[in-house]
Amino acid sequence: QVELVESGGGVVQPGGSLRLTCAVSGGIFEDYDMAWYRQAPGERRDFVADINSSGSTYYVDSVRGRFAISRDNDKNTVYLQMNSLKLEDTAVYYCNAKHWQMNTWGRGTQVTVST
């Protein structure tokens, strides 16, 4: 059974930075396509960034150039470095792992950007 645990959320001022971490247990991590999503209050859960098993990355336009997704296959961990944070980045951030029919979510970590 694959389990994902996010950490690293918090409260930060506009322009600040945070690094989210997603620790993965179970299965073969290096085979997984990993992604970050976010959900603001009253909104749907939206894609933020992903990194496939080969290390290729993709970002939603609103975060491209500010966020960076990376993975450490030795530590079974995926990261989301978030820089130049904006008020509209406030949301619960969720980690996601996919491989064939497996599609697993973490419980999320809250990121609040506030003055």
Coordinates of C-alpha atoms in Angstrom, one line a residue:
Q1 CA 0.0 0.0 0.0
V2 CA 1.4 3.4 -1.0
E3 CA 1.2 6.2 1.5
L4 CA 2.0 9.9 1.1
V5 CA 2.7 12.3 3.9
E6 CA 3.1 16.1 3.1
S7 CA 4.9 18.5 5.3
G8 CA 6.4 22.0 5.2
G9 CA 3.3 24.2 5.0
G10 CA 2.9 27.3 7.1
V11 CA 2.2 31.0 7.1
V12 CA 4.4 33.3 5.0
Q13 CA 4.3 36.9 3.8
P14 CA 3.9 37.7 0.1
G15 CA 7.3 37.4 -1.6
G16 CA 8.4 34.7 0.8
S17 CA 9.4 31.1 0.2
L18 CA 8.4 27.7 1.5
R19 CA 9.5 24.2 0.6
L20 CA 6.9 21.4 0.7
T21 CA 8.0 17.8 1.2
C22 CA 6.1 14.6 0.3
A23 CA 7.4 11.4 1.9
V24 CA 6.3 8.3 0.0
S25 CA 6.2 4.8 1.5
G26 CA 5.3 1.5 -0.3
G27 CA 6.0 0.2 -3.7
I28 CA 8.8 1.4 -6.0
F29 CA 9.0 5.1 -5.8
E30 CA 11.2 5.6 -8.8
D31 CA 8.4 4.2 -11.0
Y32 CA 5.9 6.8 -9.9
D33 CA 4.8 9.9 -11.6
M34 CA 4.5 12.5 -8.8
A35 CA 2.5 15.7 -8.7
W36 CA 1.4 18.5 -6.5
Y37 CA -2.1 19.9 -6.5
R38 CA -3.7 22.6 -4.5
Q39 CA -7.2 23.5 -3.3
A40 CA -8.3 26.9 -2.1
P41 CA -11.4 27.3 0.1
G42 CA -14.5 26.8 -1.9
E43 CA -12.5 25.9 -5.0
R44 CA -11.8 22.7 -6.9
R45 CA -8.5 20.9 -6.5
D46 CA -6.1 22.1 -9.2
F47 CA -2.9 20.8 -10.7
V48 CA 0.3 22.7 -9.8
A49 CA 3.3 20.7 -11.0
D50 CA 4.4 17.2 -11.8
I51 CA 7.6 15.3 -12.3
N52 CA 7.6 11.9 -14.0
S53 CA 9.7 8.9 -13.4
S54 CA 12.3 10.2 -15.9
G55 CA 12.5 13.5 -14.1
S56 CA 10.7 15.6 -16.7
T57 CA 8.7 18.4 -15.1
Y58 CA 5.6 20.4 -16.0
Y59 CA 4.0 23.4 -14.3
V60 CA 0.7 25.3 -14.5
D61 CA 1.3 28.7 -16.0
S62 CA 0.5 30.6 -12.7
V63 CA 3.5 29.1 -10.9
R64 CA 6.0 28.6 -13.7
G65 CA 9.2 30.4 -12.9
R66 CA 8.3 30.7 -9.2
F67 CA 7.9 27.0 -8.1
A68 CA 10.2 24.1 -8.7
I69 CA 9.3 20.4 -8.3
S70 CA 12.1 17.9 -7.7
R71 CA 12.4 14.3 -6.5
D72 CA 15.0 12.3 -4.5
N73 CA 14.6 8.6 -5.4
D74 CA 17.1 7.6 -2.7
K75 CA 14.9 9.2 -0.1
N76 CA 11.5 8.4 -1.7
T77 CA 10.7 12.0 -1.5
V78 CA 9.3 14.7 -3.7
Y79 CA 9.7 18.5 -3.1
L80 CA 8.0 21.6 -4.1
Q81 CA 10.1 24.7 -3.7
M82 CA 7.8 27.8 -3.7
N83 CA 9.4 31.2 -4.2
S84 CA 7.9 34.7 -4.6
L85 CA 4.7 33.5 -3.0
K86 CA 1.5 35.5 -3.7
L87 CA -1.7 35.8 -1.8
E88 CA -3.5 33.7 -4.4
D89 CA -1.1 30.8 -3.6
T90 CA -3.0 30.2 -0.4
A91 CA -4.4 26.7 -0.4
V92 CA -4.1 23.2 0.9
Y93 CA -1.4 21.5 -1.1
Y94 CA -1.7 17.8 -1.9
C95 CA 0.8 15.3 -3.1
N96 CA -0.2 12.7 -5.7
A97 CA 1.4 9.5 -6.9
K98 CA 0.4 7.7 -10.1
H99 CA 1.6 4.4 -11.7
W100 CA -0.6 2.3 -13.9
Q101 CA -3.9 1.9 -11.9
M102 CA -2.5 3.3 -8.7
N103 CA -3.5 6.9 -7.9
T104 CA -2.8 7.9 -4.3
W105 CA -3.2 11.2 -2.4
G106 CA -1.8 12.5 0.7
R107 CA -3.8 14.4 3.3
G108 CA -2.4 17.8 2.4
T109 CA -0.5 20.6 4.0
Q110 CA -1.8 24.2 4.5
V111 CA 0.0 27.1 2.9
T112 CA -1.2 30.5 3.8
V113 CA 0.2 33.6 2.3
S114 CA -0.8 36.6 4.3
T115 CA 0.2 40.2 5.2

